[in-house]
Backbone as a chain_set.jsonl record, in Angstrom:
{"seq": "XXXXXXXXXXXXXXXXXXXXXXXXXXXXXXXXXXXXXXXXXXXXXXXXXXXXXXXXXXXXXXXXXXXXXXXXXXXXXXXXXXXXXXXXXXXXXXXXXXXXXXXXXXXXXXXXXXXXXXXXXXXXXXXXXXXXXXXXXXXXXXXXXXXXXXXXXX", "coords": {"N": [[0.444, -22.597, 0.803], [-1.517, -20.985, 3.195], [-0.878, -20.771, 6.605], [-2.886, -20.433, 8.787], [-5.57, -19.981, 11.015], [-8.823, -18.718, 11.557], [-10.983, -17.01, 13.74], [-14.002, -15.82, 15.279], [-14.9, -13.391, 17.572], [-16.906, -11.805, 20.189], [-16.319, -9.753, 21.849], [-13.515, -7.835, 23.367], [-13.348, -7.96, 25.989], [-11.735, -8.991, 28.937], [-9.749, -10.296, 27.56], [-6.262, -10.663, 27.198], [-4.622, -8.302, 25.808], [-2.368, -6.314, 23.676], [-1.683, -2.726, 23.336], [-3.716, -1.053, 20.788], [-3.033, -0.919, 17.243], [-3.822, 1.297, 14.77], [-5.077, 0.575, 11.66], [-5.571, 1.671, 8.391], [-6.895, 0.798, 5.43], [-6.985, 0.565, 1.9], [-8.41, -0.686, -1.018], [-7.399, -0.875, -4.188], [-7.476, -2.302, -6.446], [-7.793, -5.795, -7.415], [-5.228, -6.628, -7.077], [-3.828, -4.647, -5.78], [-3.14, -2.898, -2.845], [-3.264, -0.372, -0.421], [-1.998, 0.99, 2.584], [-2.155, 2.64, 5.782], [-0.438, 2.926, 8.856], [0.419, 3.862, 12.034], [1.494, 6.314, 11.124], [2.956, 5.349, 9.007], [3.074, 4.705, 5.53], [2.109, 2.326, 3.174], [2.439, 0.432, 0.229], [1.027, -2.389, -1.216], [1.478, -5.173, -3.214], [-0.538, -7.892, -4.346], [-0.969, -11.357, -4.722], [-2.862, -13.918, -6.556], [-3.807, -15.5, -4.483], [-4.041, -13.884, -2.435], [-1.821, -13.287, -1.076], [0.919, -11.224, 0.076], [3.154, -10.09, -2.367], [4.842, -8.141, -2.875], [6.116, -5.379, -1.0], [6.12, -2.016, -0.354], [7.246, 1.186, 1.018], [5.585, 4.162, 0.914], [5.047, 7.641, 0.116], [3.133, 10.068, 2.167], [1.706, 11.714, 0.464], [1.53, 10.219, -2.041], [0.02, 8.136, -1.047], [-2.423, 9.337, -0.427], [-3.135, 10.193, -3.016], [-3.52, 7.649, -4.261], [-5.544, 6.558, -2.788], [-7.841, 7.769, -3.635], [-8.723, 6.357, -5.749], [-9.685, 4.018, -4.776], [-11.78, 1.252, -4.332], [-12.796, 0.256, -1.933], [-12.706, 0.806, 1.601], [-11.131, -0.041, 4.554], [-11.166, 0.137, 7.997], [-9.4, -0.642, 10.897], [-8.5, -1.869, 14.118], [-5.625, -3.265, 15.346], [-4.551, -5.892, 17.464], [-2.185, -7.587, 19.577], [-2.222, -10.801, 21.033], [-1.264, -11.229, 24.237], [-0.729, -13.548, 25.603], [0.07, -15.518, 23.899], [2.077, -15.438, 21.259], [1.442, -16.169, 18.616], [-0.978, -15.202, 18.025], [-3.254, -12.757, 16.793], [-5.375, -10.015, 16.892], [-8.101, -8.495, 15.169], [-10.042, -5.685, 15.244], [-12.782, -4.314, 13.824], [-13.886, -1.271, 12.412], [-16.137, 1.463, 11.466], [-17.755, 0.765, 8.399], [-17.619, -1.938, 8.702], [-18.058, -2.467, 11.378], [-18.488, -4.385, 14.372], [-17.335, -6.687, 13.582], [-14.998, -8.719, 15.023], [-12.053, -10.191, 14.583], [-10.09, -13.065, 15.152], [-6.846, -14.215, 14.486], [-4.78, -16.858, 14.047], [-1.548, -17.905, 13.67], [0.534, -20.448, 12.268], [3.37, -22.72, 12.407], [3.557, -25.053, 11.068], [1.665, -27.505, 9.192], [0.757, -29.682, 10.751], [0.736, -28.538, 13.307], [-1.162, -26.617, 12.967], [-3.502, -28.178, 12.333], [-3.764, -29.566, 14.747], [-4.37, -27.719, 16.614], [-6.069, -26.411, 19.446], [-8.532, -24.272, 20.06], [-8.58, -21.277, 22.069], [-10.477, -20.756, 25.049], [-11.977, -18.363, 24.989], [-12.389, -17.785, 22.359], [-14.621, -17.723, 19.532], [-16.661, -19.045, 16.961], [-15.135, -20.707, 14.242], [-13.994, -19.107, 11.389], [-12.505, -19.391, 9.153], [-12.878, -20.236, 6.546], [-14.809, -18.47, 5.536], [-16.195, -15.436, 3.994], [-15.592, -13.476, 5.763], [-13.01, -13.81, 6.583], [-10.835, -12.654, 5.373], [-9.468, -9.451, 4.632], [-9.551, -8.677, 1.854], [-11.58, -10.211, 0.654], [-13.712, -9.317, 2.341], [-13.911, -6.671, 1.642], [-15.267, -6.679, -0.605], [-17.875, -7.048, -0.089], [-21.255, -5.926, 0.106], [-22.898, -3.633, 2.395], [-25.234, -4.897, 3.34], [-24.677, -7.635, 2.643], [-22.52, -8.037, 4.238], [-23.547, -7.782, 6.767], [-25.324, -9.831, 6.823], [-23.685, -12.075, 6.623], [-21.945, -11.746, 8.958], [-23.902, -11.977, 10.88], [-24.315, -14.829, 10.803], [-22.482, -15.763, 12.437], [-22.421, -14.345, 14.847], [-24.035, -14.33, 17.804], [-26.884, -12.767, 19.06]], "CA": [[-0.677, -22.711, 1.619], [-1.521, -20.1, 4.274], [-0.958, -21.579, 7.751], [-3.605, -19.621, 9.651], [-6.943, -20.252, 11.226], [-9.371, -17.52, 11.971], [-12.132, -17.156, 14.594], [-14.746, -14.63, 15.579], [-15.232, -13.131, 19.033], [-17.91, -10.704, 20.212], [-15.824, -8.651, 22.721], [-12.171, -8.026, 23.834], [-13.352, -7.982, 27.463], [-11.029, -10.105, 29.696], [-8.673, -10.949, 26.67], [-5.071, -9.928, 27.561], [-4.133, -7.738, 24.492], [-1.603, -5.113, 23.609], [-2.368, -1.528, 22.894], [-3.964, -1.23, 19.417], [-2.429, -0.142, 16.168], [-4.927, 1.59, 13.724], [-4.824, 0.372, 10.226], [-6.42, 2.206, 7.38], [-6.645, 0.05, 4.28], [-7.789, 0.862, 0.727], [-8.205, -1.657, -2.014], [-7.475, -0.057, -5.351], [-7.961, -3.371, -7.434], [-7.591, -7.125, -6.784], [-3.725, -6.916, -6.785], [-3.092, -3.549, -5.165], [-3.78, -2.427, -1.619], [-2.46, 0.586, 0.241], [-2.465, 1.131, 3.994], [-1.341, 3.497, 6.718], [-0.384, 2.435, 10.308], [1.432, 4.532, 12.769], [2.037, 7.223, 10.136], [3.816, 4.726, 7.835], [2.282, 4.48, 4.408], [2.628, 1.209, 2.456], [1.677, -0.167, -1.038], [1.256, -3.829, -1.276], [0.994, -5.992, -4.428], [-1.053, -9.17, -3.791], [-1.144, -12.381, -5.839], [-4.202, -14.384, -6.651], [-4.117, -16.135, -3.229], [-4.194, -12.755, -1.512], [-0.589, -13.082, -0.289], [1.772, -10.079, -0.337], [4.292, -10.46, -3.127], [5.739, -6.887, -2.813], [5.56, -4.18, -0.099], [7.015, -0.829, -0.378], [6.786, 2.342, 1.792], [5.278, 5.318, -0.054], [4.846, 8.984, 0.782], [1.677, 10.35, 2.415], [1.068, 12.363, -0.795], [1.189, 9.148, -2.995], [-1.08, 7.368, -0.348], [-3.589, 10.232, -0.604], [-3.547, 10.133, -4.355], [-3.904, 6.335, -4.65], [-6.791, 6.109, -2.079], [-8.944, 8.274, -4.494], [-9.139, 5.325, -6.772], [-10.101, 2.809, -4.064], [-13.193, 0.688, -4.34], [-13.124, -0.095, -0.61], [-11.893, 1.328, 2.674], [-11.283, -0.788, 5.744], [-10.384, 0.65, 9.216], [-9.401, -1.675, 12.012], [-7.465, -1.773, 15.142], [-4.974, -4.591, 15.409], [-3.962, -6.186, 18.783], [-1.52, -8.77, 19.82], [-2.611, -11.452, 22.259], [-0.031, -11.203, 25.063], [-0.421, -14.86, 26.168], [0.46, -16.46, 22.771], [2.487, -14.582, 20.152], [0.921, -16.634, 17.327], [-2.407, -14.764, 17.872], [-3.468, -11.372, 16.719], [-6.862, -9.75, 16.871], [-8.513, -7.461, 14.327], [-11.343, -5.162, 15.577], [-13.191, -3.463, 12.663], [-14.667, -0.015, 12.64], [-16.746, 1.951, 10.166], [-18.732, -0.097, 7.648], [-17.458, -3.425, 9.16], [-18.073, -2.479, 12.87], [-19.111, -5.487, 14.859], [-16.441, -7.821, 13.408], [-13.711, -8.866, 15.787], [-11.469, -11.476, 14.058], [-8.883, -13.579, 15.85], [-5.976, -14.85, 13.59], [-3.774, -17.744, 14.7], [-0.509, -18.343, 12.692], [1.145, -21.659, 12.576], [4.677, -23.009, 11.752], [3.39, -26.343, 10.276], [0.245, -28.034, 8.941], [0.397, -30.509, 11.88], [0.4, -27.615, 14.39], [-2.441, -26.056, 12.593], [-4.581, -29.174, 12.532], [-3.959, -30.082, 16.074], [-4.609, -26.516, 17.645], [-7.312, -26.31, 20.136], [-8.774, -22.837, 20.307], [-8.766, -20.693, 23.458], [-11.921, -20.75, 25.515], [-12.686, -17.072, 24.671], [-12.667, -17.716, 20.945], [-15.951, -18.153, 19.087], [-16.788, -19.888, 15.845], [-13.998, -20.589, 13.213], [-14.431, -18.425, 10.117], [-11.318, -19.455, 8.234], [-13.337, -20.404, 5.193], [-15.881, -17.555, 5.252], [-15.781, -14.161, 3.404], [-15.071, -12.545, 6.788], [-11.678, -14.247, 7.085], [-9.659, -11.82, 4.757], [-9.964, -8.119, 4.22], [-9.85, -8.571, 0.431], [-13.045, -10.617, 0.486], [-14.588, -8.423, 3.069], [-13.871, -5.438, 0.902], [-16.163, -6.767, -1.866], [-19.243, -7.251, 0.401], [-22.145, -4.725, 0.372], [-23.227, -3.483, 3.745], [-26.299, -5.946, 3.612], [-24.098, -8.922, 2.563], [-21.626, -8.167, 5.442], [-24.393, -7.958, 8.022], [-25.851, -11.207, 6.652], [-22.458, -13.041, 6.848], [-21.661, -11.505, 10.354], [-25.001, -12.557, 11.743], [-24.245, -16.152, 10.822], [-21.51, -16.203, 13.478], [-22.657, -13.696, 16.115], [-25.31, -14.546, 18.597], [-27.24, -11.461, 19.776]], "C": [[-0.459, -21.734, 2.838], [-1.73, -20.95, 5.556], [-1.589, -20.69, 8.825], [-4.962, -20.267, 9.872], [-7.548, -18.93, 11.886], [-10.745, -17.779, 12.742], [-12.742, -15.825, 14.849], [-14.999, -14.623, 17.109], [-16.281, -11.88, 19.026], [-17.32, -9.552, 21.019], [-14.283, -8.924, 23.008], [-12.134, -8.005, 25.431], [-12.577, -9.231, 27.965], [-10.096, -10.877, 28.725], [-7.453, -10.092, 26.805], [-4.35, -9.524, 26.173], [-3.242, -6.523, 24.696], [-2.382, -3.849, 23.262], [-2.577, -1.685, 21.32], [-3.101, -0.419, 18.502], [-3.534, 0.007, 15.177], [-4.374, 1.408, 12.389], [-5.903, 1.085, 9.315], [-6.042, 1.707, 6.027], [-7.607, 0.463, 3.142], [-7.424, -0.147, -0.343], [-8.437, -0.84, -3.329], [-7.966, -1.032, -6.43], [-7.608, -4.687, -6.715], [-6.15, -7.368, -6.425], [-3.003, -5.668, -6.164], [-3.926, -3.02, -3.994], [-2.781, -1.432, -0.977], [-2.97, 0.697, 1.72], [-1.633, 2.168, 4.741], [-1.518, 2.87, 8.09], [0.804, 3.195, 10.94], [2.189, 5.61, 11.888], [3.15, 6.614, 9.156], [2.809, 4.467, 6.842], [2.96, 3.411, 3.539], [1.791, 0.988, 1.254], [2.083, -1.589, -1.068], [0.653, -4.451, -2.545], [0.649, -7.362, -3.921], [-1.047, -10.139, -4.977], [-2.521, -12.901, -5.68], [-4.764, -14.981, -5.289], [-4.16, -15.032, -2.142], [-2.927, -12.649, -0.607], [0.172, -11.888, -0.816], [2.973, -10.565, -1.181], [5.43, -9.325, -3.175], [5.171, -5.901, -1.869], [6.593, -3.095, -0.164], [6.357, 0.341, 0.401], [6.619, 3.433, 0.583], [5.057, 6.522, 0.846], [3.337, 9.17, 1.18], [0.978, 10.93, 1.211], [0.583, 11.172, -1.732], [-0.015, 8.32, -2.31], [-2.369, 8.067, -0.609], [-4.101, 10.149, -2.007], [-4.084, 8.801, -4.786], [-5.327, 6.077, -4.006], [-8.049, 6.758, -2.809], [-9.506, 7.293, -5.409], [-9.688, 4.048, -6.11], [-11.586, 2.468, -4.309], [-13.752, 0.365, -2.943], [-12.167, 0.495, 0.376], [-12.215, 0.496, 3.912], [-10.535, -0.183, 6.94], [-10.582, -0.365, 10.223], [-8.27, -1.393, 12.889], [-6.872, -3.169, 15.314], [-4.232, -4.762, 16.795], [-3.23, -7.466, 18.704], [-2.011, -9.44, 21.101], [-1.349, -11.739, 23.014], [0.233, -12.571, 25.626], [0.081, -15.907, 25.117], [0.793, -15.51, 21.545], [2.046, -15.067, 18.727], [-0.433, -15.975, 17.006], [-2.462, -13.232, 17.773], [-4.97, -11.19, 16.56], [-7.064, -8.508, 16.103], [-9.933, -6.93, 14.742], [-11.727, -4.128, 14.547], [-14.001, -2.313, 13.206], [-15.351, 0.398, 11.396], [-17.768, 0.932, 9.666], [-18.616, -1.486, 8.173], [-17.499, -3.476, 10.701], [-18.882, -3.788, 13.286], [-18.323, -6.798, 14.603], [-15.178, -7.714, 14.214], [-13.173, -10.241, 15.37], [-10.232, -11.787, 14.806], [-8.089, -14.397, 14.697], [-4.851, -15.554, 14.341], [-2.884, -18.241, 13.642], [0.19, -19.606, 13.179], [2.518, -21.831, 11.865], [4.554, -24.255, 10.875], [1.881, -26.691, 10.204], [-0.155, -28.918, 10.19], [-0.062, -29.608, 13.065], [-0.908, -26.986, 14.142], [-3.645, -26.91, 12.795], [-4.84, -29.548, 13.91], [-4.293, -28.916, 17.089], [-6.027, -26.627, 18.146], [-7.471, -24.891, 20.529], [-8.926, -22.478, 21.711], [-10.127, -20.62, 23.729], [-12.64, -19.55, 25.177], [-12.969, -16.965, 23.226], [-14.025, -18.336, 20.538], [-15.745, -19.034, 17.846], [-15.619, -19.65, 14.906], [-14.645, -20.025, 11.967], [-13.405, -18.484, 9.003], [-11.801, -19.54, 6.791], [-14.524, -19.469, 4.758], [-15.303, -16.245, 4.479], [-15.265, -13.154, 4.476], [-13.563, -12.825, 7.159], [-10.563, -13.436, 6.514], [-10.319, -10.46, 4.324], [-10.319, -8.039, 2.782], [-11.165, -9.025, 0.145], [-13.984, -9.778, 1.187], [-14.785, -7.15, 2.282], [-14.87, -5.446, -0.231], [-17.706, -6.919, -1.387], [-19.929, -5.92, 0.536], [-22.404, -4.684, 1.867], [-24.182, -4.64, 4.126], [-25.545, -7.305, 3.62], [-23.137, -9.115, 3.755], [-22.401, -8.523, 6.622], [-24.973, -9.409, 7.992], [-24.78, -12.281, 7.124], [-22.13, -12.901, 8.386], [-22.669, -12.182, 11.227], [-25.033, -14.113, 11.775], [-23.416, -16.716, 12.027], [-21.708, -15.496, 14.78], [-24.087, -13.939, 16.672], [-25.634, -13.351, 19.374], [-27.552, -11.848, 21.177]], "O": [[0.628, -21.678, 3.412], [-2.654, -21.763, 5.6], [-0.87, -20.229, 9.711], [-5.448, -21.012, 9.022], [-6.886, -18.198, 12.621], [-11.513, -18.671, 12.381], [-12.095, -14.794, 14.666], [-15.252, -15.629, 17.771], [-16.449, -11.129, 18.066], [-17.805, -8.43, 20.873], [-13.822, -10.061, 22.907], [-11.078, -8.029, 26.063], [-12.758, -10.345, 27.473], [-9.695, -11.999, 29.037], [-7.538, -8.889, 26.56], [-3.628, -10.301, 25.547], [-3.323, -5.812, 25.698], [-3.569, -3.894, 22.941], [-1.778, -2.325, 20.636], [-2.519, 0.599, 18.879], [-4.14, -0.98, 14.76], [-3.355, 1.985, 12.009], [-7.092, 0.995, 9.622], [-5.01, 2.104, 5.485], [-8.803, 0.675, 3.339], [-6.244, -0.43, -0.55], [-9.484, -0.228, -3.537], [-8.793, -0.647, -7.257], [-7.18, -4.682, -5.56], [-5.852, -8.207, -5.575], [-1.779, -5.635, -6.041], [-5.124, -2.746, -4.078], [-1.573, -1.666, -1.01], [-4.15, 0.526, 2.027], [-0.523, 2.504, 4.329], [-2.583, 2.361, 8.438], [1.945, 3.174, 10.479], [3.412, 5.73, 11.972], [4.046, 7.278, 8.634], [1.716, 4.031, 7.206], [4.139, 3.506, 3.199], [0.6, 1.3, 1.228], [3.252, -1.962, -0.966], [-0.518, -4.259, -2.87], [1.412, -7.957, -3.16], [-1.118, -9.708, -6.128], [-3.285, -12.447, -4.828], [-5.964, -14.961, -5.014], [-4.32, -15.372, -0.97], [-2.952, -12.024, 0.453], [0.093, -11.563, -2.001], [3.738, -11.401, -0.702], [6.616, -9.52, -3.439], [3.979, -5.594, -1.874], [7.796, -3.318, -0.033], [5.134, 0.478, 0.448], [7.329, 3.528, -0.418], [4.911, 6.452, 2.066], [2.437, 8.539, 0.624], [-0.2, 10.666, 0.97], [-0.575, 11.127, -2.144], [-0.933, 7.888, -3.009], [-3.345, 7.421, -0.99], [-5.307, 10.049, -2.233], [-5.011, 8.758, -5.594], [-6.182, 5.451, -4.632], [-9.176, 6.312, -2.593], [-10.666, 7.387, -5.811], [-10.102, 3.115, -6.798], [-12.455, 3.327, -4.46], [-14.96, 0.217, -2.755], [-10.985, 0.679, 0.087], [-13.376, 0.334, 4.287], [-9.318, -0.018, 6.851], [-11.668, -0.902, 10.437], [-7.256, -0.797, 12.525], [-7.613, -4.147, 15.415], [-3.434, -3.921, 17.208], [-3.555, -8.343, 17.904], [-2.2, -8.781, 22.124], [-0.453, -12.413, 22.506], [1.343, -12.793, 26.111], [0.457, -17.026, 25.466], [-0.087, -14.905, 20.933], [2.297, -14.364, 17.747], [-0.975, -16.136, 15.913], [-1.822, -12.515, 18.543], [-5.703, -12.092, 16.154], [-6.334, -7.535, 16.296], [-10.914, -7.66, 14.6], [-11.025, -3.125, 14.416], [-14.665, -2.366, 14.242], [-15.182, -0.237, 10.354], [-18.525, 0.338, 10.434], [-19.61, -2.203, 8.051], [-17.014, -4.448, 11.28], [-19.822, -4.19, 12.602], [-18.548, -7.828, 15.238], [-14.407, -6.761, 14.104], [-13.719, -11.285, 15.725], [-9.41, -10.912, 15.076], [-8.725, -15.208, 14.023], [-4.105, -14.966, 15.124], [-3.351, -18.949, 12.75], [0.403, -19.787, 14.377], [2.788, -21.175, 10.859], [5.401, -24.471, 10.008], [1.034, -26.26, 10.985], [-1.31, -28.873, 10.613], [-1.074, -29.867, 13.716], [-1.705, -26.837, 15.068], [-4.665, -26.481, 13.334], [-5.98, -29.829, 14.28], [-4.469, -29.167, 18.281], [-6.991, -26.885, 17.425], [-6.641, -24.343, 21.255], [-9.368, -23.302, 22.512], [-10.945, -20.445, 22.827], [-13.863, -19.615, 25.061], [-13.756, -16.097, 22.847], [-14.489, -19.317, 21.119], [-14.715, -19.699, 17.733], [-15.151, -18.518, 14.776], [-15.729, -20.447, 11.565], [-13.45, -17.715, 8.043], [-11.177, -18.96, 5.902], [-15.142, -19.697, 3.718], [-14.091, -16.056, 4.375], [-14.618, -12.154, 4.164], [-12.975, -12.109, 7.969], [-9.451, -13.466, 7.04], [-11.426, -10.354, 3.795], [-11.312, -7.39, 2.453], [-11.899, -8.332, -0.559], [-15.056, -9.52, 0.641], [-15.893, -6.615, 2.323], [-15.271, -4.404, -0.75], [-18.633, -6.911, -2.198], [-19.351, -4.931, 0.987], [-22.13, -5.674, 2.545], [-23.955, -5.299, 5.14], [-25.764, -8.08, 4.55], [-22.964, -10.239, 4.228], [-22.042, -9.408, 7.399], [-25.077, -10.079, 9.019], [-25.046, -13.199, 7.9], [-22.051, -13.937, 9.047], [-22.332, -12.872, 12.189], [-25.685, -14.684, 12.649], [-23.581, -17.832, 12.519], [-21.206, -15.987, 15.791], [-25.115, -13.749, 16.022], [-24.866, -12.908, 20.227], [-27.877, -10.989, 21.997]]}, "num_chains": 1, "name": "protein.A"}
C-alpha cells in the first residue's frame, strides 16, 4: 500500500519551497517510463500498482531513442516544502499546465489517516486521475481539463 496523500493547490505563492528540479518524463508503455532530471537519464520499470520495481541510469542517447516510442510526455518542476520534509510539490507545464499537485508521504497508516492538511492545501485528489503521472498520461487534453476543473475554482 502506498502511504501518500495528494492535494491540489492553485499557486506556489507564499509556500516555502526549494528551488525546482525539472523532470521530463516519457511513458513508453504501462510498465516502462523514462525520465531526465538535472542531466541524469533514468529508465524505470513499473508494476501494476505503478510502483517502481527497477530503476537504472541510461545514456542520453538511449533516452533519446526510447522517447521516440513514447505515448505521452510529462514535464513538471518538483519542489520540496521546506517546513515539512514529508511534502513535495509538482508543478506541471506543457499539456498539463494548471496542475500543481502536493504529495505527502507517511511512515505509517495511522500517521496517514490522522494527518491534517496544511492551510494552503486545497482539495484532496488522492483517488483522482490527477494523483499519478501514469494515469495523467492517458488523459486527452479535454479529459485533463474536465478533471482539473473539478478541483480548481476559477
